[in-house]
Tab-separated table of C-alpha atoms in Angstrom:
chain	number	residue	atom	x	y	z
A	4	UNK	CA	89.564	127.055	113.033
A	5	UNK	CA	89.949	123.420	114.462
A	6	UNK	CA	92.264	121.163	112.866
A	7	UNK	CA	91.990	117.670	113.405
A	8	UNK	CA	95.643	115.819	113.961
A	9	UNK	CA	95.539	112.056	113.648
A	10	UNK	CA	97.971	109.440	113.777
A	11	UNK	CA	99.659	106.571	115.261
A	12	UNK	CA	101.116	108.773	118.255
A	13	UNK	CA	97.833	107.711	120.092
A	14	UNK	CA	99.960	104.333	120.545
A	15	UNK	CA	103.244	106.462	122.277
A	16	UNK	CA	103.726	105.768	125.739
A	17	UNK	CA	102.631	109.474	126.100
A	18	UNK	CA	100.295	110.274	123.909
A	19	UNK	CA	99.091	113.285	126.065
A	20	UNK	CA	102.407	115.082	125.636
A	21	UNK	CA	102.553	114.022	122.271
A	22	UNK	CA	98.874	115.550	121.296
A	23	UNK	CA	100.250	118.854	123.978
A	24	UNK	CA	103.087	118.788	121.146
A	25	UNK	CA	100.603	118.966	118.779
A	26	UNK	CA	98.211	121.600	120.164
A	27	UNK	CA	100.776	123.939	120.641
A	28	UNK	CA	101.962	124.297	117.427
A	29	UNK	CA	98.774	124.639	115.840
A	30	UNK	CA	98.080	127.256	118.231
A	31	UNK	CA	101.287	128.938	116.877
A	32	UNK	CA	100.064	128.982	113.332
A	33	UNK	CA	96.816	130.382	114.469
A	34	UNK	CA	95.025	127.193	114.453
A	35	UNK	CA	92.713	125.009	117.429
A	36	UNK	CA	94.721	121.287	117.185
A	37	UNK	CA	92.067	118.724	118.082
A	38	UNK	CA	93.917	115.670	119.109
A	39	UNK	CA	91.600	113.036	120.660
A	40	UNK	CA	93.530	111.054	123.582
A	41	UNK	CA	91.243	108.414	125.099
A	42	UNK	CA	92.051	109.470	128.484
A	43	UNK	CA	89.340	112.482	127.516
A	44	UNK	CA	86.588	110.193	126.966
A	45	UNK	CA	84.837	108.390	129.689
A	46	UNK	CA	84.942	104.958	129.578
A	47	UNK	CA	83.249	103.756	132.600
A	48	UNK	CA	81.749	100.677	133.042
A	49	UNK	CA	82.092	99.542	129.606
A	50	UNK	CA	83.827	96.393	128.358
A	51	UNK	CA	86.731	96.425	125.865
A	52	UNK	CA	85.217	96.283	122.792
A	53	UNK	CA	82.218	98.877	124.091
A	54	UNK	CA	85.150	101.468	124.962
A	55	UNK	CA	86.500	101.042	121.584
A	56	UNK	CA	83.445	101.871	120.280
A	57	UNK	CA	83.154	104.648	121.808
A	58	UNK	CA	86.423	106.401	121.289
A	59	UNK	CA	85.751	105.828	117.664
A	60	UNK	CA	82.500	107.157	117.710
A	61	UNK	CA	84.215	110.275	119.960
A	62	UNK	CA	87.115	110.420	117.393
A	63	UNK	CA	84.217	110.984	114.436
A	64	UNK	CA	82.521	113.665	115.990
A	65	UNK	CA	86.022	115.196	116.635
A	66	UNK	CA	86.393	115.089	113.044
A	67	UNK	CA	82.859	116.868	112.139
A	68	UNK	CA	83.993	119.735	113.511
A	69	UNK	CA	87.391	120.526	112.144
A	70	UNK	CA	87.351	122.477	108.659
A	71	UNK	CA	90.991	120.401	108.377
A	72	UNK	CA	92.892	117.566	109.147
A	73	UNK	CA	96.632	116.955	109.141
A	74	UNK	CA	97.418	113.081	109.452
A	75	UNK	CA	101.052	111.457	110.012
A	76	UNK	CA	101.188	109.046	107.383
A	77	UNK	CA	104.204	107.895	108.715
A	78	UNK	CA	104.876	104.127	107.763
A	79	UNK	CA	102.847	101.915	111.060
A	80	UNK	CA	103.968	97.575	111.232
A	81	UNK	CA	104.047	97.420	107.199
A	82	UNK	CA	104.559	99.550	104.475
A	83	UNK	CA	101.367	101.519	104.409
A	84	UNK	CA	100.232	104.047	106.980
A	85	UNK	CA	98.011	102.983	110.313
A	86	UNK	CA	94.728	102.135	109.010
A	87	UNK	CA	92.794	104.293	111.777
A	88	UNK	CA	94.852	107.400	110.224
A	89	UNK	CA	93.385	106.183	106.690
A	90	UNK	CA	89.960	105.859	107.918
A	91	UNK	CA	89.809	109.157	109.528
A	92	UNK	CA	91.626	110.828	106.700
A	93	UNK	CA	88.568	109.112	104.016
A	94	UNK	CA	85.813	110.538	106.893
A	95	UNK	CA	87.771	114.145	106.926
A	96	UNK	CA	87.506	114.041	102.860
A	97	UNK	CA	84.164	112.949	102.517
A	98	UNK	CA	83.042	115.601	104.658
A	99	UNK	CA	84.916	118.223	102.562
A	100	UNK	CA	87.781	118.762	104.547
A	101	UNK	CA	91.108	119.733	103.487
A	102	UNK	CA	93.262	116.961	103.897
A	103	UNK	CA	97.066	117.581	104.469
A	104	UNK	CA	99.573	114.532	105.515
A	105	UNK	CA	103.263	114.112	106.199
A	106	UNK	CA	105.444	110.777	106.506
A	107	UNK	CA	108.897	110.686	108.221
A	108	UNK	CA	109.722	108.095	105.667
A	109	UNK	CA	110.495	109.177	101.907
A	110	UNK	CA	111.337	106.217	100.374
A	111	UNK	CA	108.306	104.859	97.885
A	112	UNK	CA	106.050	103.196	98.784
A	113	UNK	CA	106.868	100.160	95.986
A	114	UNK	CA	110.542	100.414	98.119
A	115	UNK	CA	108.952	99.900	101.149
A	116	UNK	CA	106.682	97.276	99.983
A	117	UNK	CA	109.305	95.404	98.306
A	118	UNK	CA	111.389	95.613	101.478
A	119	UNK	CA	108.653	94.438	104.018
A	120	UNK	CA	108.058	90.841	101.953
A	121	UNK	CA	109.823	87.547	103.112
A	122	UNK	CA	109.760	86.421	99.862
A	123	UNK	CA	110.960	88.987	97.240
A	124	UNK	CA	108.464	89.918	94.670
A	125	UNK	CA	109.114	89.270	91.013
A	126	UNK	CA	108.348	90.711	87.705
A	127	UNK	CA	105.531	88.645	86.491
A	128	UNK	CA	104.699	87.936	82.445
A	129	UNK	CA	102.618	91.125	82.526
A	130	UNK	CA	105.544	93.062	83.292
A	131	UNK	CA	104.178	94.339	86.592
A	132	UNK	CA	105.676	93.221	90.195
A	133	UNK	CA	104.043	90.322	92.152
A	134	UNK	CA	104.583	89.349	95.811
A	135	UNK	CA	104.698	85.332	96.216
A	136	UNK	CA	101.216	85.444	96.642
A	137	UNK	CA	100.048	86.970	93.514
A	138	UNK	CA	99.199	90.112	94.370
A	139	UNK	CA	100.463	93.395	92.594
A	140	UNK	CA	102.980	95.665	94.262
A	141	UNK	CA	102.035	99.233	92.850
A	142	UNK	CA	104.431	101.250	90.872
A	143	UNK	CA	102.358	104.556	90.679
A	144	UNK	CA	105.559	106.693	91.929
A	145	UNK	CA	103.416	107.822	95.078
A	146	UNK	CA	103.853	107.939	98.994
A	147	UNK	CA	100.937	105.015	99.783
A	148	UNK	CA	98.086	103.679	98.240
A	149	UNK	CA	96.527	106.206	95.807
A	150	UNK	CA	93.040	106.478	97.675
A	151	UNK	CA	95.255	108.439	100.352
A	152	UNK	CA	97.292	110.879	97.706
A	153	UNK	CA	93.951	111.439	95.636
A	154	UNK	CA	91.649	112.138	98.625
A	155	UNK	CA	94.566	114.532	99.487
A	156	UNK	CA	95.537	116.380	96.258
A	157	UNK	CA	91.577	116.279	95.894
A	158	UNK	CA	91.055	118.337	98.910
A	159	UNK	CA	93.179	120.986	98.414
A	160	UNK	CA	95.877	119.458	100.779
A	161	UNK	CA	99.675	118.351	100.683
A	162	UNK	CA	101.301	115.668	101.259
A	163	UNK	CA	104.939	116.600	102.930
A	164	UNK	CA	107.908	113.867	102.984
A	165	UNK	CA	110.487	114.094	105.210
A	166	UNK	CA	113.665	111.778	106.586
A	167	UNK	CA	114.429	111.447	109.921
A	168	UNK	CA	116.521	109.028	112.208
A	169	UNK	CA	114.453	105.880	113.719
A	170	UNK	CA	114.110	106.988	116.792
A	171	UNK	CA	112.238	110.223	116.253
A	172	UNK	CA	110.053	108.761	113.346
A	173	UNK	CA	106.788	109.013	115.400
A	174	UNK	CA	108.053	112.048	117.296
A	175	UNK	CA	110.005	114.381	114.870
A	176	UNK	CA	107.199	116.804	113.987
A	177	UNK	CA	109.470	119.260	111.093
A	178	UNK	CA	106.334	117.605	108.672
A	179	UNK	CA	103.801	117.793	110.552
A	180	UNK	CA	104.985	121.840	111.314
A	181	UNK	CA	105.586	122.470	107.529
A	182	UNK	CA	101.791	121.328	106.876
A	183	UNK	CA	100.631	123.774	109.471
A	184	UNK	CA	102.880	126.460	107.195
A	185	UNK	CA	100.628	125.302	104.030
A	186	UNK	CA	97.563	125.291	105.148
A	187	UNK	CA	97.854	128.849	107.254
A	188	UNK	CA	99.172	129.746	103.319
A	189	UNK	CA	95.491	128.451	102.260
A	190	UNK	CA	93.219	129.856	104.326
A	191	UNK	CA	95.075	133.058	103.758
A	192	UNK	CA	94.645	133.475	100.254
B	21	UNK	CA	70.292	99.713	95.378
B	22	UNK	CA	73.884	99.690	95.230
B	23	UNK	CA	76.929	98.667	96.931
B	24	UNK	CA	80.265	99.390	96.637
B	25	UNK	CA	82.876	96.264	97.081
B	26	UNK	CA	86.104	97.769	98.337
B	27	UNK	CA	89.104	95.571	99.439
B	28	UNK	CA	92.701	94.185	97.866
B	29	UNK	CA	91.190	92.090	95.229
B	30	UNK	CA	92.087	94.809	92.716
B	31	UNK	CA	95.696	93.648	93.027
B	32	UNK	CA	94.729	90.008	92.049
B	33	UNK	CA	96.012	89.155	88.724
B	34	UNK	CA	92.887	89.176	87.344
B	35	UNK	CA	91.120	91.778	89.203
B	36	UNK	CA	87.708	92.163	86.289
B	37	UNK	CA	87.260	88.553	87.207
B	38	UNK	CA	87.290	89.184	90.903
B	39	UNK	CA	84.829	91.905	90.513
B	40	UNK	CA	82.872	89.788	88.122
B	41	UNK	CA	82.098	87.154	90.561
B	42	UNK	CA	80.967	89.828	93.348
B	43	UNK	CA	78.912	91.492	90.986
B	44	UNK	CA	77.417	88.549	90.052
B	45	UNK	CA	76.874	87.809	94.091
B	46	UNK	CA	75.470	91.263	94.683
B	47	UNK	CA	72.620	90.394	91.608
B	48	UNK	CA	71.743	87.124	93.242
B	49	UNK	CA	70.581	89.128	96.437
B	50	UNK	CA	68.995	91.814	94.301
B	51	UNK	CA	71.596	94.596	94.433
B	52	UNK	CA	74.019	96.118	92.459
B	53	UNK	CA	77.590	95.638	92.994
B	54	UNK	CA	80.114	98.581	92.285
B	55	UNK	CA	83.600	97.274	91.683
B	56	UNK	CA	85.888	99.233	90.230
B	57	UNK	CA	88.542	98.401	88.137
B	58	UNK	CA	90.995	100.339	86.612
B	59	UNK	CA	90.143	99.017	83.014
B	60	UNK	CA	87.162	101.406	83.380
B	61	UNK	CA	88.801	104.320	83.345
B	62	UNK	CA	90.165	106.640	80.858
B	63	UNK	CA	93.886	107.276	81.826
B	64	UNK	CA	95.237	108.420	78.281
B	65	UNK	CA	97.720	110.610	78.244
B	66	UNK	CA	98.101	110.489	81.855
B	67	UNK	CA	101.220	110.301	83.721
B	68	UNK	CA	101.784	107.604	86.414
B	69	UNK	CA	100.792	109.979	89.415
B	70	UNK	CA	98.329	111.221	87.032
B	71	UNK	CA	96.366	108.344	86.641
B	72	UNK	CA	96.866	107.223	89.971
B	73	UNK	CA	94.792	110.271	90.973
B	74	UNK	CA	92.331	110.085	88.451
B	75	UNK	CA	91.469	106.442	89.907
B	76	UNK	CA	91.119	107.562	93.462
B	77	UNK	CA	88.543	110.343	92.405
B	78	UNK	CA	87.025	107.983	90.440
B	79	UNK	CA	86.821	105.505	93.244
B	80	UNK	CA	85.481	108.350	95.378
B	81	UNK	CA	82.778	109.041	93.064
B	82	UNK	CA	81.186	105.445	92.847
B	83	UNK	CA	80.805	105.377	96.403
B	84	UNK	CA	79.069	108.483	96.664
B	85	UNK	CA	76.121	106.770	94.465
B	86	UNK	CA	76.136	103.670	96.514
B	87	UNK	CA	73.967	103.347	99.992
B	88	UNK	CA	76.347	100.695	101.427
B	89	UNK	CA	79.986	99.923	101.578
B	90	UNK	CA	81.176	96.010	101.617
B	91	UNK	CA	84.956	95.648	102.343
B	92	UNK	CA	87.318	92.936	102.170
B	93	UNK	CA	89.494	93.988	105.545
B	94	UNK	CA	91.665	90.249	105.480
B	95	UNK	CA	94.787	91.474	106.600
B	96	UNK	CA	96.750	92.699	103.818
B	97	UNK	CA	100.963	93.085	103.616
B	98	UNK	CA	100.810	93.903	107.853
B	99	UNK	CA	98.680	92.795	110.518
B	100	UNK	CA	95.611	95.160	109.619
B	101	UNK	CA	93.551	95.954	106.239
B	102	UNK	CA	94.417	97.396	102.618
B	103	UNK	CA	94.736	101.146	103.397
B	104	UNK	CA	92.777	101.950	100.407
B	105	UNK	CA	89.713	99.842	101.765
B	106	UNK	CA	90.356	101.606	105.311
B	107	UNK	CA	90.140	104.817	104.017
B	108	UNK	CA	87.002	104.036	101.475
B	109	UNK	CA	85.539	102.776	104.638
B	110	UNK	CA	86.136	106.130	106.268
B	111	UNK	CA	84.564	108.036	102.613
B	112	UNK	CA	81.486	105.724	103.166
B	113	UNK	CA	80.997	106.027	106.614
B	114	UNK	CA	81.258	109.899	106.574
B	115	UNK	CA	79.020	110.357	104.177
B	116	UNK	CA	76.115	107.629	106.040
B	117	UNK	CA	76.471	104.327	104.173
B	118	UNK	CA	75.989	101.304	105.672
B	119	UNK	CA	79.729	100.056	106.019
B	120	UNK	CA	79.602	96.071	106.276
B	121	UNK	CA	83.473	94.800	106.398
B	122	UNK	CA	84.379	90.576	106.273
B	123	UNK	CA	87.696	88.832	107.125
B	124	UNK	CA	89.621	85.729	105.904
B	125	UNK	CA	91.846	85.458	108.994
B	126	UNK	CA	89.539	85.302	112.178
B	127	UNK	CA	92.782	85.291	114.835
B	128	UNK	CA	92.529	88.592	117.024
B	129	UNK	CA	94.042	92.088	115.551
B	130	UNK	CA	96.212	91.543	119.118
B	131	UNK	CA	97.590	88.101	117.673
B	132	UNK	CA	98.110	88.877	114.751
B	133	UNK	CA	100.265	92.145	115.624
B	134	UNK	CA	102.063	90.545	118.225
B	135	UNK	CA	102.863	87.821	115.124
B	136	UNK	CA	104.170	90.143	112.370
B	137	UNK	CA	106.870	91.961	114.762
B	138	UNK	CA	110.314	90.760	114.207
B	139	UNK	CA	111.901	91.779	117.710
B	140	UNK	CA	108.558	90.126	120.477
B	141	UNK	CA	106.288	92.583	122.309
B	142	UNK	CA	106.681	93.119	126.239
B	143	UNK	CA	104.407	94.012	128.504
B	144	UNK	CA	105.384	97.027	130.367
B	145	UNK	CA	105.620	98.549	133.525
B	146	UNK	CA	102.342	99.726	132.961
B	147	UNK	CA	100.763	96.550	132.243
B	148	UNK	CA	100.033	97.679	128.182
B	149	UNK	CA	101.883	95.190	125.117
B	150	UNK	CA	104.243	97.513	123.365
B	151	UNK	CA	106.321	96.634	119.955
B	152	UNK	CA	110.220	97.480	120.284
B	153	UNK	CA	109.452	101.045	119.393
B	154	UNK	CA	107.089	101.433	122.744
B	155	UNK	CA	104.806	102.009	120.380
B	156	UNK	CA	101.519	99.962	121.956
B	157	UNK	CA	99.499	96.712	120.830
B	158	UNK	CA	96.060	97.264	121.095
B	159	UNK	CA	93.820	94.793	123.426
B	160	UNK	CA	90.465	95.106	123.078
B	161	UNK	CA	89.573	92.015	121.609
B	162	UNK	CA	88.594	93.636	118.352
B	163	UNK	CA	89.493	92.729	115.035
B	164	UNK	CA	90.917	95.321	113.661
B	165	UNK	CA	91.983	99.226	114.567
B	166	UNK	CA	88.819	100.396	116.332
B	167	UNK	CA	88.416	103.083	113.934
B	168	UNK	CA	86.976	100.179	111.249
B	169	UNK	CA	84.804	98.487	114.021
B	170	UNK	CA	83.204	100.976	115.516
B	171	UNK	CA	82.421	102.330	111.989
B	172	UNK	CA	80.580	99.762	110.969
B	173	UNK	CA	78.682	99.587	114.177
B	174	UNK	CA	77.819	102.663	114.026
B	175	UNK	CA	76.590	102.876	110.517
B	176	UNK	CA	74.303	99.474	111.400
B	177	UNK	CA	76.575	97.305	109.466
B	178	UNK	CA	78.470	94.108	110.396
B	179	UNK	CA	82.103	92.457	110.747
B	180	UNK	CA	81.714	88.783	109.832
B	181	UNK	CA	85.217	87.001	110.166
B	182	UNK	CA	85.491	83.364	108.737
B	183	UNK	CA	88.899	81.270	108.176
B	184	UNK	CA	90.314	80.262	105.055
B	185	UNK	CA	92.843	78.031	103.482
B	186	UNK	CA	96.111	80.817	102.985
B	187	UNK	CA	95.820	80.583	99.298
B	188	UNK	CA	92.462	81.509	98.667
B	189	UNK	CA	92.437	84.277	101.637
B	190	UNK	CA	92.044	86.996	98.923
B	191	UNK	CA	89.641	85.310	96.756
B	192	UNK	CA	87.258	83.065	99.322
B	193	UNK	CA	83.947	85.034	98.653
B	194	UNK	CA	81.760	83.327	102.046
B	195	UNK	CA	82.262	86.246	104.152
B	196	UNK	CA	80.953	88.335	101.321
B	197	UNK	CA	78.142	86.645	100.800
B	198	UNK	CA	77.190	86.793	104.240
B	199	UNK	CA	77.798	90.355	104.323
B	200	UNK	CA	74.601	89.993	101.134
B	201	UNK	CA	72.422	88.101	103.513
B	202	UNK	CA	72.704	90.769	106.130
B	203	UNK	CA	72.551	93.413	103.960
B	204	UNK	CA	69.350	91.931	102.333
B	205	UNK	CA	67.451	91.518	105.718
B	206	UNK	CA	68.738	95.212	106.965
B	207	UNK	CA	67.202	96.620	104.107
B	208	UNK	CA	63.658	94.141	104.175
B	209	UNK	CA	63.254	95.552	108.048
């Protein structure tokens, strides 16, 4: 049973250990980890924007065949999670897959958002927080924007939370491990 | 036929009139536009996480009865796209809508990230940008994560990327529109 594992570790300066990490754990749990590293995909002769093409295209069809995917949500240059991890995670769901995350950050996300603004929101006449230009800062009590929690409380999946220091926050894999746990728990029952 | 008008402009503070005026668009090229809004929904009773699930299933549903996707990806609170929009791209794409995405801010996904770190990129021994985390900055010349791109290519859609004064980057409606005209034609052929 292939699980697909995505995130922003594809941007580590070693994301083939990092997706090794990956595979080997899910093989613990009983699982195939499918962790697309472009260095699998053959790029020859194409220009930039053709390769990129192509891995996505590549990183689809990984996702067609997994029955699961587990996707570090994991704060990525702004509040939210990367956007590639969101995209992949609406194509898993979509396709009926059982969608499982983890973030190595659990403050809120209307904490983090508040925090990553220059200018510090304010509570407009409405009574709901604006940033300086306008635009509503969520209070919802959730990890990230709600598309992400629904798609995965929708699925059947979890969404795990964890703290860790700094350094380790695109490394430290105790969520990513624990979402393994749930979803051997799942296909068990 | 009709189309389903993701992006940040449900955080606007008037997000029915936002939708109003790309509804009113989509008629004038002879679709329907699908924009929702929480107003639409029934969250009585509901508690915050509650109804912040309810939406994103709702959400989900309307784009499963639309045969194309339009989404606002102007950078939003980072260098990249609303996550919500990224992952409704994802939904659509899976599931073989045309995904058609615009942009307010035309400057390279490369620029852009290089612009919103607060310690500067190097370029490392391996000739690749990386942020103070080693984490790397993307150069393909694309403008966006290539997951969004080469989803829309894919699907037979397009990226059309226009520049804006700052304070009507959430509300300038050209790109949309052009998005229409393209839209129209693909569907004429």
């Amino acid at each position: 049973m292939r699980i697909y594992c995505a995130g922003p570790e594809v941007f580590l300066p070693d994301p083939i250990a990092a997706a090794d990490r990956k595979k080997k754990l899910c093989a613990r749990y009983g699982f195939e980890g499918v962790v697309p590293v472009d260095a699998e995909i053959d790029l020859a002769g194409l220009s930039p924007v053709q390769a990129a093409m192509r891995i996505g295209q590549y990183d689809e069809e990984m996702i067609r065949g997994c029955f699961a995917i587990i996707a570090n949500i994991t704060p990525f240059r702004g509040p939210s999670a990367d956007v590639g991890t969101a995209y992949e995670m609406g194509f898993g769901r979509a396709l009926g897959l059982i969608v499982l995350a983890y973030s190595n950050v659990s403050q809120s996300f209307t904490e983090r958002t508040m925090r990553s603004l220059k200018v510090p929101a304010v509570r407009a006449a409405d009574n709901r927080l604006r940033d300086a230009d306008g635009m509503l800062i969520e209070e919802w009590g959730i990890a990230d924007n709600l598309m992400l929690e629904s798609g995965i409380a929708a699925s059947g999946g979890c969404l795990i939370l964890e703290d860790v220091p700094p350094e380790v926050r695109y490394t430290d894999l105790r969520g990513f491990e624990r979402c393994l746990a749930r979803l051997r728990e799942t296909v068990r029952k």
